[in-house]
Coordinates of N, CA and C in Angstrom, one line a residue:
X5 N 3.6 2.2 18.5 CA 4.8 2.8 19.1 C 5.9 2.9 18.3
X6 N 6.8 3.7 18.2 CA 7.7 3.8 17.2 C 9.1 3.3 17.9
X7 N 9.9 2.4 17.0 CA 10.9 1.8 17.6 C 12.0 2.8 18.0
X8 N 13.1 2.3 18.9 CA 14.2 2.9 19.2 C 15.2 3.1 18.4
X9 N 15.2 1.9 17.7 CA 16.4 2.0 16.6 C 15.7 1.9 15.1
X10 N 16.6 2.3 14.5 CA 16.3 2.4 12.9 C 17.3 1.7 12.0
X11 N 16.8 1.2 10.9 CA 18.0 0.3 9.8 C 18.5 1.5 9.0
X12 N 17.4 2.7 8.6 CA 17.8 3.7 7.7 C 17.2 5.0 8.1
X13 N 18.2 6.1 8.1 CA 17.7 7.4 8.5 C 17.9 8.2 7.1
X14 N 16.8 8.9 7.0 CA 16.8 9.7 5.6 C 16.6 11.0 6.1
X15 N 17.8 12.0 5.8 CA 17.9 13.4 5.9 C 16.9 14.2 5.0
X16 N 15.9 14.7 5.7 CA 15.1 15.6 4.5 C 13.5 14.9 4.6
X17 N 12.6 15.5 4.3 CA 11.3 15.2 4.1 C 10.8 15.5 2.7
X18 N 11.6 16.1 1.6 CA 11.1 16.5 0.4 C 11.1 15.5 -0.5
X19 N 10.6 16.0 -1.9 CA 10.4 14.7 -2.8 C 11.4 13.7 -2.9
X20 N 12.5 14.1 -3.1 CA 14.0 13.2 -3.3 C 13.9 12.1 -1.9
X21 N 14.1 12.9 -0.7 CA 13.7 11.9 0.6 C 12.6 11.1 0.3
X22 N 11.5 11.3 0.1 CA 10.2 10.5 0.0 C 10.8 9.2 -0.9
X23 N 11.3 9.8 -2.2 CA 11.4 8.7 -3.0 C 12.5 7.6 -2.6
X24 N 13.7 8.1 -1.8 CA 14.5 7.4 -1.2 C 14.0 6.5 -0.3
X25 N 12.9 6.9 0.6 CA 12.3 6.0 1.5 C 11.7 4.9 0.9
X26 N 10.9 5.2 -0.3 CA 10.2 4.3 -1.1 C 11.4 3.3 -1.5
X27 N 12.2 3.6 -2.1 CA 13.3 2.8 -2.5 C 13.9 1.7 -1.6
X28 N 14.3 2.5 -0.5 CA 14.8 1.8 0.6 C 13.8 0.6 1.0
X29 N 12.5 1.0 1.2 CA 11.6 -0.1 1.8 C 11.2 -1.2 0.7
X30 N 11.4 -0.7 -1.1 CA 11.2 -2.0 -1.7 C 12.7 -2.9 -1.7
X31 N 13.7 -2.2 -1.4 CA 15.2 -2.9 -1.6 C 15.0 -4.1 -0.4
X32 N 14.4 -3.7 0.6 CA 14.4 -4.6 2.1 C 13.2 -5.1 2.2
X33 N 12.4 -5.4 0.9 CA 11.0 -6.2 1.1 C 10.2 -5.6 1.9
X34 N 10.3 -4.5 2.6 CA 9.3 -3.8 3.4 C 9.9 -3.9 5.0
X35 N 11.0 -5.0 5.2 CA 11.4 -5.3 6.2 C 12.3 -4.2 7.0
X36 N 13.0 -3.0 6.5 CA 13.7 -2.2 7.1 C 12.9 -1.3 7.7
X37 N 13.5 -0.7 8.7 CA 13.0 0.3 9.7 C 13.4 1.4 9.3
X38 N 12.6 2.6 8.8 CA 13.2 3.6 7.8 C 12.6 4.8 8.8
X39 N 13.3 5.9 9.0 CA 12.9 7.0 9.4 C 13.1 8.2 8.6
X40 N 12.5 9.2 8.4 CA 12.6 10.5 7.9 C 13.0 11.6 8.5
X41 N 13.9 12.4 8.8 CA 14.4 13.4 9.9 C 14.0 14.8 9.1
X42 N 13.4 15.5 9.3 CA 13.3 16.7 8.9 C 12.1 17.6 9.5
X43 N 12.0 18.8 8.9 CA 10.9 19.9 9.4 C 10.1 19.9 8.3
X44 N 8.7 20.5 8.5 CA 7.5 20.7 7.4 C 7.3 19.4 7.2
X45 N 6.0 19.5 6.0 CA 5.1 18.5 5.7 C 6.1 17.5 4.8
X46 N 5.6 16.2 4.6 CA 6.5 15.2 3.8 C 6.0 15.9 2.2
X47 N 7.0 15.8 1.4 CA 6.8 16.0 0.0 C 7.6 17.3 -0.3
X48 N 7.6 18.3 0.7 CA 8.6 19.4 0.6 C 7.7 20.4 -0.2
X49 N 8.5 21.5 -0.9 CA 7.7 22.4 -1.4 C 7.3 21.9 -2.8
X50 N 7.8 21.3 -3.5 CA 7.1 20.9 -5.0 C 5.9 20.4 -4.8
X51 N 5.8 19.5 -3.9 CA 4.5 18.5 -3.6 C 3.2 19.4 -3.1
X52 N 3.8 20.3 -2.0 CA 2.9 20.9 -1.3 C 2.1 22.3 -1.7
X53 N 3.1 23.0 -2.3 CA 2.8 24.4 -2.7 C 3.7 24.9 -4.0
X54 N 4.3 24.0 -4.6 CA 5.0 24.4 -5.9 C 4.5 23.9 -7.0
X55 N 5.2 22.7 -7.7 CA 5.0 22.2 -9.0 C 3.6 21.5 -9.0
X56 N 3.3 20.8 -8.3 CA 1.9 20.0 -8.2 C 0.8 20.9 -8.2
X57 N 0.5 21.7 -7.1 CA -0.6 22.7 -7.3 C -0.5 23.5 -8.6
X58 N 0.9 24.0 -8.9 CA 0.4 24.8 -10.0 C -0.1 23.7 -11.2
X59 N 0.3 22.4 -11.5 CA 0.3 22.0 -12.6 C -1.5 21.4 -12.5
X60 N -1.8 21.5 -11.3 CA -3.5 21.2 -11.1 C -4.1 22.6 -11.4
X61 N -3.6 23.7 -11.1 CA -4.7 24.9 -11.7 C -4.4 25.1 -13.3
X62 N -3.1 24.8 -13.7 CA -2.9 25.0 -15.2 C -3.9 23.6 -15.9
X63 N -4.1 22.7 -15.3 CA -5.0 21.7 -15.8 C -6.3 22.3 -15.7
X64 N -6.9 22.6 -14.5 CA -8.2 23.1 -14.3 C -8.4 24.4 -15.5
X65 N -7.6 25.2 -15.7 CA -7.7 26.1 -16.7 C -8.0 25.9 -18.0
X66 N -7.0 24.8 -18.6 CA -6.9 24.3 -19.6 C -8.3 23.7 -20.0
X67 N -8.6 22.7 -19.0 CA -10.2 22.1 -19.0 C -11.2 23.2 -19.5
X68 N -11.2 24.1 -18.7 CA -12.2 25.3 -18.6 C -12.3 26.0 -20.3
X69 N -11.1 26.1 -20.6 CA -11.0 26.6 -21.7 C -11.4 25.9 -23.0
X70 N -11.2 24.4 -22.7 CA -11.6 23.6 -23.8 C -13.3 23.5 -24.0
X71 N -13.6 23.2 -22.6 CA -15.1 23.2 -22.6 C -15.8 24.6 -23.0
X72 N -15.5 25.6 -22.4 CA -16.2 27.3 -22.8 C -15.6 27.8 -23.8
X73 N -14.5 27.5 -24.6 CA -14.1 28.3 -25.7 C -13.6 29.6 -25.3
X74 N -13.3 29.8 -24.1 CA -12.7 31.1 -23.8 C -11.7 30.7 -22.2
X75 N -11.1 31.9 -22.0 CA -10.4 31.6 -20.9 C -11.4 31.8 -19.6
X76 N -10.3 31.0 -18.8 CA -11.2 31.5 -17.2 C -11.2 32.8 -16.8
X77 N -12.6 33.4 -16.2 CA -12.3 34.8 -15.8 C -11.5 35.1 -14.5
X78 N -10.7 35.8 -14.8 CA -10.0 36.1 -13.4 C -10.0 37.7 -13.1
X79 N -10.0 38.1 -12.1 CA -10.2 39.7 -11.8 C -9.2 39.6 -10.6
X80 N -8.4 40.6 -10.7 CA -7.6 41.2 -9.5 C -7.9 42.5 -9.2
X81 N -8.0 42.6 -7.8 CA -8.4 44.1 -7.4 C -7.3 45.1 -7.6

């Protein structure tokens, strides 16, 4: 059951808000009741559809190229 009151309310659910929630929890030794208010998935654009997925794709392509000595074959219709 969720509490009716909170010690800290963080506006947003992106990477910065997530970092703020972690820091607030650390500073309160895990005792603060923290809520993140926003829409969409936790982590925002960077974590879910931007930087992180792009980095994973680049890493896979780099590993493939290293192992096979050529670029990963990509075809576009």
